[in-house]
Amino acid sequence: MTNDNAKQIFADFNEFYVKAVEPLKKENPIFVRLDGKIKGDTRVIFAYFMYQDRKWKVNADTHIDRLKIAFDLGAKGGDPFVIKMLRDNRGEYLAIQGEPVRNSKIYIYAV
């Protein structure tokens, strides 16, 4: 069993993307997801980052191209995320601003 507390916590989304996602993609250009798999869901946490003074966990089945969309939105000076409630109202997740929520392939949840 892994200890999620051992996962790195980044100061913000930009730092997470630059220090964790970009090097991973550079070393593994064929990766579609952070975990390197093609399909299937996982509860494995890839890393954490801070956003709006809260800690958010990024699941390893998140698609790298969707994180790039969010990073590019942030680079343009806008806020890349919208905080939404889970269907059961037991937590919150981040969705990309202006992107459809259905089949979003980005799995970032409030801790």
PDB file of N, CA and C in Angstrom:
ATOM      1  N   MET A   1       0.843  -1.171   0.000  1.00  0.00           N
ATOM      2  CA  MET A   1       0.000   0.000   0.000  1.00  0.00           C
ATOM      3  C   MET A   1       0.894   1.242   0.000  1.00  0.00           C
ATOM      4  N   THR A   2       0.554   2.218  -0.819  1.00  0.00           N
ATOM      5  CA  THR A   2       1.387   3.412  -0.915  1.00  0.00           C
ATOM      6  C   THR A   2       0.932   4.448   0.092  1.00  0.00           C
ATOM      7  N   ASN A   3       1.844   5.295   0.459  1.00  0.00           N
ATOM      8  CA  ASN A   3       1.549   6.381   1.373  1.00  0.00           C
ATOM      9  C   ASN A   3       1.376   7.644   0.539  1.00  0.00           C
ATOM     10  N   ASP A   4       0.126   8.134   0.418  1.00  0.00           N
ATOM     11  CA  ASP A   4      -0.150   9.301  -0.404  1.00  0.00           C
ATOM     12  C   ASP A   4       0.551  10.545   0.120  1.00  0.00           C
ATOM     13  N   ASN A   5       0.859  10.568   1.416  1.00  0.00           N
ATOM     14  CA  ASN A   5       1.540  11.722   1.978  1.00  0.00           C
ATOM     15  C   ASN A   5       2.954  11.854   1.435  1.00  0.00           C
ATOM     16  N   ALA A   6       3.491  10.790   0.863  1.00  0.00           N
ATOM     17  CA  ALA A   6       4.828  10.825   0.291  1.00  0.00           C
ATOM     18  C   ALA A   6       4.837  11.476  -1.093  1.00  0.00           C
ATOM     19  N   LYS A   7       3.672  11.682  -1.678  1.00  0.00           N
ATOM     20  CA  LYS A   7       3.591  12.321  -2.993  1.00  0.00           C
ATOM     21  C   LYS A   7       3.971  13.787  -2.866  1.00  0.00           C
ATOM     22  N   GLN A   8       4.570  14.304  -3.900  1.00  0.00           N
ATOM     23  CA  GLN A   8       5.022  15.688  -3.883  1.00  0.00           C
ATOM     24  C   GLN A   8       3.849  16.654  -3.885  1.00  0.00           C
ATOM     25  N   ILE A   9       4.005  17.759  -3.153  1.00  0.00           N
ATOM     26  CA  ILE A   9       3.009  18.834  -3.123  1.00  0.00           C
ATOM     27  C   ILE A   9       3.653  20.051  -3.779  1.00  0.00           C
ATOM     28  N   PHE A  10       3.036  20.518  -4.843  1.00  0.00           N
ATOM     29  CA  PHE A  10       3.551  21.672  -5.579  1.00  0.00           C
ATOM     30  C   PHE A  10       2.823  22.939  -5.130  1.00  0.00           C
ATOM     31  N   ALA A  11       3.496  24.071  -5.218  1.00  0.00           N
ATOM     32  CA  ALA A  11       2.955  25.347  -4.747  1.00  0.00           C
ATOM     33  C   ALA A  11       1.731  25.799  -5.539  1.00  0.00           C
ATOM     34  N   ASP A  12       1.677  25.434  -6.828  1.00  0.00           N
ATOM     35  CA  ASP A  12       0.537  25.802  -7.667  1.00  0.00           C
ATOM     36  C   ASP A  12       0.490  24.885  -8.894  1.00  0.00           C
ATOM     37  N   PHE A  13      -0.525  25.080  -9.714  1.00  0.00           N
ATOM     38  CA  PHE A  13      -0.686  24.227 -10.888  1.00  0.00           C
ATOM     39  C   PHE A  13       0.471  24.384 -11.876  1.00  0.00           C
ATOM     40  N   ASN A  14       0.932  25.622 -12.076  1.00  0.00           N
ATOM     41  CA  ASN A  14       2.024  25.850 -13.029  1.00  0.00           C
ATOM     42  C   ASN A  14       3.282  25.104 -12.624  1.00  0.00           C
ATOM     43  N   GLU A  15       3.615  25.161 -11.340  1.00  0.00           N
ATOM     44  CA  GLU A  15       4.793  24.446 -10.865  1.00  0.00           C
ATOM     45  C   GLU A  15       4.612  22.937 -11.053  1.00  0.00           C
ATOM     46  N   PHE A  16       3.419  22.431 -10.744  1.00  0.00           N
ATOM     47  CA  PHE A  16       3.114  21.015 -10.944  1.00  0.00           C
ATOM     48  C   PHE A  16       3.322  20.625 -12.400  1.00  0.00           C
ATOM     49  N   TYR A  17       2.797  21.427 -13.312  1.00  0.00           N
ATOM     50  CA  TYR A  17       2.901  21.102 -14.737  1.00  0.00           C
ATOM     51  C   TYR A  17       4.358  21.128 -15.212  1.00  0.00           C
ATOM     52  N   VAL A  18       5.078  22.189 -14.864  1.00  0.00           N
ATOM     53  CA  VAL A  18       6.451  22.359 -15.334  1.00  0.00           C
ATOM     54  C   VAL A  18       7.405  21.327 -14.714  1.00  0.00           C
ATOM     55  N   LYS A  19       7.255  21.041 -13.432  1.00  0.00           N
ATOM     56  CA  LYS A  19       8.211  20.170 -12.743  1.00  0.00           C
ATOM     57  C   LYS A  19       7.841  18.692 -12.744  1.00  0.00           C
ATOM     58  N   ALA A  20       6.558  18.370 -12.958  1.00  0.00           N
ATOM     59  CA  ALA A  20       6.150  16.963 -12.917  1.00  0.00           C
ATOM     60  C   ALA A  20       5.646  16.446 -14.267  1.00  0.00           C
ATOM     61  N   VAL A  21       4.795  17.209 -14.916  1.00  0.00           N
ATOM     62  CA  VAL A  21       4.160  16.720 -16.151  1.00  0.00           C
ATOM     63  C   VAL A  21       5.098  16.841 -17.350  1.00  0.00           C
ATOM     64  N   GLU A  22       5.692  18.010 -17.556  1.00  0.00           N
ATOM     65  CA  GLU A  22       6.571  18.187 -18.716  1.00  0.00           C
ATOM     66  C   GLU A  22       7.744  17.203 -18.723  1.00  0.00           C
ATOM     67  N   PRO A  23       8.448  16.997 -17.600  1.00  0.00           N
ATOM     68  CA  PRO A  23       9.542  16.008 -17.624  1.00  0.00           C
ATOM     69  C   PRO A  23       9.040  14.587 -17.906  1.00  0.00           C
ATOM     70  N   LEU A  24       7.886  14.244 -17.360  1.00  0.00           N
ATOM     71  CA  LEU A  24       7.313  12.916 -17.613  1.00  0.00           C
ATOM     72  C   LEU A  24       7.033  12.734 -19.099  1.00  0.00           C
ATOM     73  N   LYS A  25       6.409  13.727 -19.715  1.00  0.00           N
ATOM     74  CA  LYS A  25       6.079  13.651 -21.142  1.00  0.00           C
ATOM     75  C   LYS A  25       7.347  13.629 -21.998  1.00  0.00           C
ATOM     76  N   LYS A  26       8.363  14.371 -21.571  1.00  0.00           N
ATOM     77  CA  LYS A  26       9.622  14.394 -22.325  1.00  0.00           C
ATOM     78  C   LYS A  26      10.308  13.026 -22.288  1.00  0.00           C
ATOM     79  N   GLU A  27      10.297  12.386 -21.110  1.00  0.00           N
ATOM     80  CA  GLU A  27      10.913  11.068 -20.965  1.00  0.00           C
ATOM     81  C   GLU A  27      10.088   9.962 -21.615  1.00  0.00           C
ATOM     82  N   ASN A  28       8.777  10.169 -21.700  1.00  0.00           N
ATOM     83  CA  ASN A  28       7.855   9.151 -22.217  1.00  0.00           C
ATOM     84  C   ASN A  28       6.883   9.784 -23.206  1.00  0.00           C
ATOM     85  N   PRO A  29       7.337  10.137 -24.394  1.00  0.00           N
ATOM     86  CA  PRO A  29       6.481  10.859 -25.340  1.00  0.00           C
ATOM     87  C   PRO A  29       5.229  10.097 -25.776  1.00  0.00           C
ATOM     88  N   ILE A  30       5.212   8.794 -25.607  1.00  0.00           N
ATOM     89  CA  ILE A  30       4.028   8.030 -26.022  1.00  0.00           C
ATOM     90  C   ILE A  30       2.940   7.989 -24.949  1.00  0.00           C
ATOM     91  N   PHE A  31       3.237   8.480 -23.738  1.00  0.00           N
ATOM     92  CA  PHE A  31       2.246   8.477 -22.661  1.00  0.00           C
ATOM     93  C   PHE A  31       1.070   9.383 -23.010  1.00  0.00           C
ATOM     94  N   VAL A  32      -0.124   8.861 -22.825  1.00  0.00           N
ATOM     95  CA  VAL A  32      -1.354   9.637 -22.987  1.00  0.00           C
ATOM     96  C   VAL A  32      -1.810  10.121 -21.607  1.00  0.00           C
ATOM     97  N   ARG A  33      -1.611   9.248 -20.615  1.00  0.00           N
ATOM     98  CA  ARG A  33      -2.009   9.551 -19.248  1.00  0.00           C
ATOM     99  C   ARG A  33      -0.773   9.618 -18.354  1.00  0.00           C
ATOM    100  N   LEU A  34      -0.949  10.196 -17.185  1.00  0.00           N
ATOM    101  CA  LEU A  34       0.170  10.312 -16.251  1.00  0.00           C
ATOM    102  C   LEU A  34       0.720   8.962 -15.820  1.00  0.00           C
ATOM    103  N   ASP A  35      -0.136   7.940 -15.763  1.00  0.00           N
ATOM    104  CA  ASP A  35       0.312   6.612 -15.341  1.00  0.00           C
ATOM    105  C   ASP A  35       0.850   5.771 -16.494  1.00  0.00           C
ATOM    106  N   GLY A  36       0.799   6.283 -17.704  1.00  0.00           N
ATOM    107  CA  GLY A  36       1.323   5.569 -18.859  1.00  0.00           C
ATOM    108  C   GLY A  36       0.387   4.535 -19.448  1.00  0.00           C
ATOM    109  N   LYS A  37      -0.759   4.327 -18.839  1.00  0.00           N
ATOM    110  CA  LYS A  37      -1.721   3.354 -19.344  1.00  0.00           C
ATOM    111  C   LYS A  37      -2.625   3.991 -20.390  1.00  0.00           C
ATOM    112  N   ILE A  38      -3.342   3.149 -21.118  1.00  0.00           N
ATOM    113  CA  ILE A  38      -4.240   3.630 -22.166  1.00  0.00           C
ATOM    114  C   ILE A  38      -5.667   3.785 -21.646  1.00  0.00           C
ATOM    115  N   LYS A  39      -6.103   2.847 -20.799  1.00  0.00           N
ATOM    116  CA  LYS A  39      -7.483   2.913 -20.303  1.00  0.00           C
ATOM    117  C   LYS A  39      -7.566   2.323 -18.900  1.00  0.00           C
ATOM    118  N   GLY A  40      -8.745   2.446 -18.322  1.00  0.00           N
ATOM    119  CA  GLY A  40      -8.971   1.963 -16.972  1.00  0.00           C
ATOM    120  C   GLY A  40      -8.856   3.101 -15.971  1.00  0.00           C
ATOM    121  N   ASP A  41      -9.631   3.006 -14.908  1.00  0.00           N
ATOM    122  CA  ASP A  41      -9.550   4.054 -13.896  1.00  0.00           C
ATOM    123  C   ASP A  41      -8.636   3.606 -12.764  1.00  0.00           C
ATOM    124  N   THR A  42      -8.234   4.566 -11.982  1.00  0.00           N
ATOM    125  CA  THR A  42      -7.325   4.287 -10.875  1.00  0.00           C
ATOM    126  C   THR A  42      -7.596   5.263  -9.751  1.00  0.00           C
ATOM    127  N   ARG A  43      -7.297   4.861  -8.570  1.00  0.00           N
ATOM    128  CA  ARG A  43      -7.385   5.754  -7.407  1.00  0.00           C
ATOM    129  C   ARG A  43      -5.980   6.190  -6.987  1.00  0.00           C
ATOM    130  N   VAL A  44      -4.991   5.850  -7.795  1.00  0.00           N
ATOM    131  CA  VAL A  44      -3.611   6.205  -7.488  1.00  0.00           C
ATOM    132  C   VAL A  44      -3.432   7.710  -7.677  1.00  0.00           C
ATOM    133  N   ILE A  45      -2.806   8.328  -6.706  1.00  0.00           N
ATOM    134  CA  ILE A  45      -2.550   9.768  -6.773  1.00  0.00           C
ATOM    135  C   ILE A  45      -1.174   9.999  -7.374  1.00  0.00           C
ATOM    136  N   PHE A  46      -1.118  10.866  -8.369  1.00  0.00           N
ATOM    137  CA  PHE A  46       0.144  11.202  -9.029  1.00  0.00           C
ATOM    138  C   PHE A  46       0.904  12.261  -8.234  1.00  0.00           C
ATOM    139  N   ALA A  47       0.210  13.329  -7.837  1.00  0.00           N
ATOM    140  CA  ALA A  47       0.828  14.425  -7.081  1.00  0.00           C
ATOM    141  C   ALA A  47      -0.273  15.320  -6.526  1.00  0.00           C
ATOM    142  N   TYR A  48       0.145  16.297  -5.740  1.00  0.00           N
ATOM    143  CA  TYR A  48      -0.761  17.301  -5.194  1.00  0.00           C
ATOM    144  C   TYR A  48      -0.284  18.683  -5.630  1.00  0.00           C
ATOM    145  N   PHE A  49      -1.215  19.631  -5.698  1.00  0.00           N
ATOM    146  CA  PHE A  49      -0.825  21.025  -5.871  1.00  0.00           C
ATOM    147  C   PHE A  49      -1.816  21.912  -5.131  1.00  0.00           C
ATOM    148  N   MET A  50      -1.381  23.114  -4.838  1.00  0.00           N
ATOM    149  CA  MET A  50      -2.219  24.078  -4.134  1.00  0.00           C
ATOM    150  C   MET A  50      -2.945  24.947  -5.164  1.00  0.00           C
ATOM    151  N   TYR A  51      -4.211  25.218  -4.875  1.00  0.00           N
ATOM    152  CA  TYR A  51      -5.018  26.074  -5.750  1.00  0.00           C
ATOM    153  C   TYR A  51      -6.072  26.735  -4.864  1.00  0.00           C
ATOM    154  N   GLN A  52      -6.131  28.033  -4.912  1.00  0.00           N
ATOM    155  CA  GLN A  52      -7.051  28.820  -4.091  1.00  0.00           C
ATOM    156  C   GLN A  52      -6.948  28.426  -2.614  1.00  0.00           C
ATOM    157  N   ASP A  53      -5.719  28.391  -2.124  1.00  0.00           N
ATOM    158  CA  ASP A  53      -5.402  28.097  -0.722  1.00  0.00           C
ATOM    159  C   ASP A  53      -5.886  26.737  -0.247  1.00  0.00           C
ATOM    160  N   ARG A  54      -6.044  25.806  -1.171  1.00  0.00           N
ATOM    161  CA  ARG A  54      -6.461  24.441  -0.821  1.00  0.00           C
ATOM    162  C   ARG A  54      -5.579  23.443  -1.551  1.00  0.00           C
ATOM    163  N   LYS A  55      -5.499  22.252  -0.996  1.00  0.00           N
ATOM    164  CA  LYS A  55      -4.699  21.180  -1.589  1.00  0.00           C
ATOM    165  C   LYS A  55      -5.596  20.327  -2.484  1.00  0.00           C
ATOM    166  N   TRP A  56      -5.087  20.027  -3.680  1.00  0.00           N
ATOM    167  CA  TRP A  56      -5.825  19.233  -4.672  1.00  0.00           C
ATOM    168  C   TRP A  56      -4.968  18.042  -5.082  1.00  0.00           C
ATOM    169  N   LYS A  57      -5.602  16.895  -5.252  1.00  0.00           N
ATOM    170  CA  LYS A  57      -4.878  15.697  -5.683  1.00  0.00           C
ATOM    171  C   LYS A  57      -5.170  15.423  -7.152  1.00  0.00           C
ATOM    172  N   VAL A  58      -4.137  15.025  -7.870  1.00  0.00           N
ATOM    173  CA  VAL A  58      -4.251  14.706  -9.291  1.00  0.00           C
ATOM    174  C   VAL A  58      -4.134  13.191  -9.424  1.00  0.00           C
ATOM    175  N   ASN A  59      -5.188  12.561  -9.911  1.00  0.00           N
ATOM    176  CA  ASN A  59      -5.154  11.109 -10.102  1.00  0.00           C
ATOM    177  C   ASN A  59      -4.281  10.759 -11.301  1.00  0.00           C
ATOM    178  N   ALA A  60      -3.658   9.598 -11.231  1.00  0.00           N
ATOM    179  CA  ALA A  60      -2.701   9.165 -12.251  1.00  0.00           C
ATOM    180  C   ALA A  60      -3.351   8.851 -13.596  1.00  0.00           C
ATOM    181  N   ASP A  61      -4.686   8.697 -13.641  1.00  0.00           N
ATOM    182  CA  ASP A  61      -5.347   8.420 -14.919  1.00  0.00           C
ATOM    183  C   ASP A  61      -5.746   9.695 -15.659  1.00  0.00           C
ATOM    184  N   THR A  62      -5.293  10.832 -15.184  1.00  0.00           N
ATOM    185  CA  THR A  62      -5.538  12.111 -15.857  1.00  0.00           C
ATOM    186  C   THR A  62      -4.755  12.158 -17.166  1.00  0.00           C
ATOM    187  N   HIS A  63      -5.397  12.661 -18.210  1.00  0.00           N
ATOM    188  CA  HIS A  63      -4.761  12.764 -19.527  1.00  0.00           C
ATOM    189  C   HIS A  63      -3.844  13.982 -19.592  1.00  0.00           C
ATOM    190  N   ILE A  64      -2.661  13.767 -20.110  1.00  0.00           N
ATOM    191  CA  ILE A  64      -1.640  14.813 -20.175  1.00  0.00           C
ATOM    192  C   ILE A  64      -2.065  15.959 -21.085  1.00  0.00           C
ATOM    193  N   ASP A  65      -2.735  15.659 -22.198  1.00  0.00           N
ATOM    194  CA  ASP A  65      -3.144  16.727 -23.115  1.00  0.00           C
ATOM    195  C   ASP A  65      -4.143  17.676 -22.468  1.00  0.00           C
ATOM    196  N   ARG A  66      -4.965  17.184 -21.554  1.00  0.00           N
ATOM    197  CA  ARG A  66      -5.932  18.047 -20.864  1.00  0.00           C
ATOM    198  C   ARG A  66      -5.211  18.968 -19.885  1.00  0.00           C
ATOM    199  N   LEU A  67      -4.174  18.463 -19.249  1.00  0.00           N
ATOM    200  CA  LEU A  67      -3.376  19.313 -18.365  1.00  0.00           C
ATOM    201  C   LEU A  67      -2.680  20.406 -19.169  1.00  0.00           C
ATOM    202  N   LYS A  68      -2.259  20.082 -20.385  1.00  0.00           N
ATOM    203  CA  LYS A  68      -1.634  21.072 -21.271  1.00  0.00           C
ATOM    204  C   LYS A  68      -2.628  22.180 -21.624  1.00  0.00           C
ATOM    205  N   ILE A  69      -3.891  21.815 -21.868  1.00  0.00           N
ATOM    206  CA  ILE A  69      -4.928  22.816 -22.151  1.00  0.00           C
ATOM    207  C   ILE A  69      -5.047  23.781 -20.977  1.00  0.00           C
ATOM    208  N   ALA A  70      -5.111  23.238 -19.761  1.00  0.00           N
ATOM    209  CA  ALA A  70      -5.214  24.075 -18.566  1.00  0.00           C
ATOM    210  C   ALA A  70      -3.969  24.949 -18.404  1.00  0.00           C
ATOM    211  N   PHE A  71      -2.800  24.384 -18.636  1.00  0.00           N
ATOM    212  CA  PHE A  71      -1.557  25.135 -18.519  1.00  0.00           C
ATOM    213  C   PHE A  71      -1.536  26.296 -19.511  1.00  0.00           C
ATOM    214  N   ASP A  72      -1.941  26.037 -20.748  1.00  0.00           N
ATOM    215  CA  ASP A  72      -1.966  27.087 -21.771  1.00  0.00           C
ATOM    216  C   ASP A  72      -2.962  28.185 -21.419  1.00  0.00           C
ATOM    217  N   LEU A  73      -4.111  27.815 -20.857  1.00  0.00           N
ATOM    218  CA  LEU A  73      -5.087  28.824 -20.421  1.00  0.00           C
ATOM    219  C   LEU A  73      -4.492  29.710 -19.334  1.00  0.00           C
ATOM    220  N   GLY A  74      -3.798  29.094 -18.386  1.00  0.00           N
ATOM    221  CA  GLY A  74      -3.151  29.852 -17.318  1.00  0.00           C
ATOM    222  C   GLY A  74      -2.045  30.746 -17.843  1.00  0.00           C
ATOM    223  N   ALA A  75      -1.343  30.284 -18.859  1.00  0.00           N
ATOM    224  CA  ALA A  75      -0.256  31.073 -19.444  1.00  0.00           C
ATOM    225  C   ALA A  75      -0.778  32.329 -20.133  1.00  0.00           C
ATOM    226  N   LYS A  76      -2.017  32.286 -20.573  1.00  0.00           N
ATOM    227  CA  LYS A  76      -2.636  33.453 -21.215  1.00  0.00           C
ATOM    228  C   LYS A  76      -3.128  34.461 -20.189  1.00  0.00           C
ATOM    229  N   GLY A  77      -2.966  34.131 -18.916  1.00  0.00           N
ATOM    230  CA  GLY A  77      -3.336  35.080 -17.863  1.00  0.00           C
ATOM    231  C   GLY A  77      -4.680  34.801 -17.215  1.00  0.00           C
ATOM    232  N   GLY A  78      -5.385  33.790 -17.681  1.00  0.00           N
ATOM    233  CA  GLY A  78      -6.684  33.487 -17.099  1.00  0.00           C
ATOM    234  C   GLY A  78      -6.601  32.391 -16.059  1.00  0.00           C
ATOM    235  N   ASP A  79      -7.693  32.204 -15.354  1.00  0.00           N
ATOM    236  CA  ASP A  79      -7.789  31.108 -14.394  1.00  0.00           C
ATOM    237  C   ASP A  79      -8.242  29.881 -15.182  1.00  0.00           C
ATOM    238  N   PRO A  80      -7.430  28.823 -15.212  1.00  0.00           N
ATOM    239  CA  PRO A  80      -7.777  27.678 -16.055  1.00  0.00           C
ATOM    240  C   PRO A  80      -8.884  26.783 -15.495  1.00  0.00           C
ATOM    241  N   PHE A  81      -9.219  26.954 -14.208  1.00  0.00           N
ATOM    242  CA  PHE A  81     -10.137  26.004 -13.581  1.00  0.00           C
ATOM    243  C   PHE A  81     -11.435  26.616 -13.074  1.00  0.00           C
ATOM    244  N   VAL A  82     -12.420  25.745 -12.963  1.00  0.00           N
ATOM    245  CA  VAL A  82     -13.694  26.034 -12.315  1.00  0.00           C
ATOM    246  C   VAL A  82     -13.873  24.943 -11.270  1.00  0.00           C
ATOM    247  N   ILE A  83     -14.238  25.328 -10.050  1.00  0.00           N
ATOM    248  CA  ILE A  83     -14.487  24.339  -9.008  1.00  0.00           C
ATOM    249  C   ILE A  83     -15.942  23.887  -9.116  1.00  0.00           C
ATOM    250  N   LYS A  84     -16.139  22.574  -9.188  1.00  0.00           N
ATOM    251  CA  LYS A  84     -17.482  21.996  -9.309  1.00  0.00           C
ATOM    252  C   LYS A  84     -17.694  20.973  -8.204  1.00  0.00           C
ATOM    253  N   MET A  85     -18.939  20.716  -7.897  1.00  0.00           N
ATOM    254  CA  MET A  85     -19.303  19.715  -6.891  1.00  0.00           C
ATOM    255  C   MET A  85     -19.442  18.350  -7.554  1.00  0.00           C
ATOM    256  N   LEU A  86     -19.015  17.309  -6.840  1.00  0.00           N
ATOM    257  CA  LEU A  86     -19.244  15.938  -7.297  1.00  0.00           C
ATOM    258  C   LEU A  86     -20.745  15.663  -7.295  1.00  0.00           C
ATOM    259  N   ARG A  87     -21.176  14.689  -8.059  1.00  0.00           N
ATOM    260  CA  ARG A  87     -22.606  14.374  -8.151  1.00  0.00           C
ATOM    261  C   ARG A  87     -23.240  14.096  -6.794  1.00  0.00           C
ATOM    262  N   ASP A  88     -22.506  13.431  -5.902  1.00  0.00           N
ATOM    263  CA  ASP A  88     -23.061  13.090  -4.593  1.00  0.00           C
ATOM    264  C   ASP A  88     -22.883  14.222  -3.568  1.00  0.00           C
ATOM    265  N   ASN A  89     -22.354  15.358  -4.022  1.00  0.00           N
ATOM    266  CA  ASN A  89     -22.119  16.527  -3.176  1.00  0.00           C
ATOM    267  C   ASN A  89     -21.192  16.244  -1.998  1.00  0.00           C
ATOM    268  N   ARG A  90     -20.334  15.228  -2.119  1.00  0.00           N
ATOM    269  CA  ARG A  90     -19.418  14.874  -1.036  1.00  0.00           C
ATOM    270  C   ARG A  90     -18.025  15.435  -1.239  1.00  0.00           C
ATOM    271  N   GLY A  91     -17.849  16.203  -2.259  1.00  0.00           N
ATOM    272  CA  GLY A  91     -16.535  16.782  -2.499  1.00  0.00           C
ATOM    273  C   GLY A  91     -16.550  17.674  -3.717  1.00  0.00           C
ATOM    274  N   GLU A  92     -15.377  18.193  -4.028  1.00  0.00           N
ATOM    275  CA  GLU A  92     -15.240  19.097  -5.160  1.00  0.00           C
ATOM    276  C   GLU A  92     -14.140  18.600  -6.093  1.00  0.00           C
ATOM    277  N   TYR A  93     -14.255  19.013  -7.338  1.00  0.00           N
ATOM    278  CA  TYR A  93     -13.232  18.693  -8.329  1.00  0.00           C
ATOM    279  C   TYR A  93     -13.003  19.909  -9.204  1.00  0.00           C
ATOM    280  N   LEU A  94     -11.894  19.878  -9.932  1.00  0.00           N
ATOM    281  CA  LEU A  94     -11.580  20.970 -10.848  1.00  0.00           C
ATOM    282  C   LEU A  94     -11.914  20.561 -12.270  1.00  0.00           C
ATOM    283  N   ALA A  95     -12.583  21.452 -12.974  1.00  0.00           N
ATOM    284  CA  ALA A  95     -12.870  21.285 -14.396  1.00  0.00           C
ATOM    285  C   ALA A  95     -12.146  22.417 -15.130  1.00  0.00           C
ATOM    286  N   ILE A  96     -11.802  22.180 -16.371  1.00  0.00           N
ATOM    287  CA  ILE A  96     -11.112  23.200 -17.164  1.00  0.00           C
ATOM    288  C   ILE A  96     -12.128  24.216 -17.652  1.00  0.00           C
ATOM    289  N   GLN A  97     -11.802  25.482 -17.442  1.00  0.00           N
ATOM    290  CA  GLN A  97     -12.646  26.604 -17.858  1.00  0.00           C
ATOM    291  C   GLN A  97     -12.973  26.507 -19.351  1.00  0.00           C
ATOM    292  N   GLY A  98     -14.249  26.510 -19.690  1.00  0.00           N
ATOM    293  CA  GLY A  98     -14.676  26.504 -21.082  1.00  0.00           C
ATOM    294  C   GLY A  98     -14.686  25.146 -21.757  1.00  0.00           C
ATOM    295  N   GLU A  99     -14.250  24.104 -21.081  1.00  0.00           N
ATOM    296  CA  GLU A  99     -14.241  22.750 -21.651  1.00  0.00           C
ATOM    297  C   GLU A  99     -15.467  21.983 -21.152  1.00  0.00           C
ATOM    298  N   PRO A 100     -16.021  21.092 -21.984  1.00  0.00           N
ATOM    299  CA  PRO A 100     -17.166  20.304 -21.522  1.00  0.00           C
ATOM    300  C   PRO A 100     -16.759  19.379 -20.370  1.00  0.00           C
ATOM    301  N   VAL A 101     -17.652  19.233 -19.404  1.00  0.00           N
ATOM    302  CA  VAL A 101     -17.366  18.392 -18.246  1.00  0.00           C
ATOM    303  C   VAL A 101     -17.454  16.918 -18.623  1.00  0.00           C
ATOM    304  N   ARG A 102     -18.377  16.579 -19.489  1.00  0.00           N
ATOM    305  CA  ARG A 102     -18.550  15.192 -19.897  1.00  0.00           C
ATOM    306  C   ARG A 102     -17.300  14.672 -20.603  1.00  0.00           C
ATOM    307  N   ASN A 103     -16.830  13.521 -20.159  1.00  0.00           N
ATOM    308  CA  ASN A 103     -15.663  12.878 -20.749  1.00  0.00           C
ATOM    309  C   ASN A 103     -14.435  13.798 -20.719  1.00  0.00           C
ATOM    310  N   SER A 104     -14.249  14.484 -19.588  1.00  0.00           N
ATOM    311  CA  SER A 104     -13.188  15.493 -19.494  1.00  0.00           C
ATOM    312  C   SER A 104     -11.779  14.913 -19.411  1.00  0.00           C
ATOM    313  N   LYS A 105     -11.649  13.705 -18.854  1.00  0.00           N
ATOM    314  CA  LYS A 105     -10.366  13.011 -18.744  1.00  0.00           C
ATOM    315  C   LYS A 105      -9.353  13.759 -17.879  1.00  0.00           C
ATOM    316  N   ILE A 106      -9.847  14.600 -16.978  1.00  0.00           N
ATOM    317  CA  ILE A 106      -9.001  15.290 -16.012  1.00  0.00           C
ATOM    318  C   ILE A 106      -9.601  14.996 -14.640  1.00  0.00           C
ATOM    319  N   TYR A 107      -8.768  14.453 -13.751  1.00  0.00           N
ATOM    320  CA  TYR A 107      -9.275  13.979 -12.464  1.00  0.00           C
ATOM    321  C   TYR A 107      -8.484  14.628 -11.331  1.00  0.00           C
ATOM    322  N   ILE A 108      -8.964  15.806 -10.927  1.00  0.00           N
ATOM    323  CA  ILE A 108      -8.317  16.585  -9.874  1.00  0.00           C
ATOM    324  C   ILE A 108      -9.379  16.861  -8.804  1.00  0.00           C
ATOM    325  N   TYR A 109      -9.114  16.384  -7.583  1.00  0.00           N
ATOM    326  CA  TYR A 109     -10.102  16.450  -6.505  1.00  0.00           C
ATOM    327  C   TYR A 109      -9.552  17.179  -5.291  1.00  0.00           C
ATOM    328  N   ALA A 110     -10.456  17.866  -4.571  1.00  0.00           N
ATOM    329  CA  ALA A 110     -10.083  18.541  -3.334  1.00  0.00           C
ATOM    330  C   ALA A 110      -9.723  17.507  -2.281  1.00  0.00           C
ATOM    331  N   VAL A 111      -8.731  17.830  -1.486  1.00  0.00           N
ATOM    332  CA  VAL A 111      -8.306  16.933  -0.402  1.00  0.00           C
ATOM    333  C   VAL A 111      -8.997  17.372   0.880  1.00  0.00           C
TER     334      VAL A 111
END
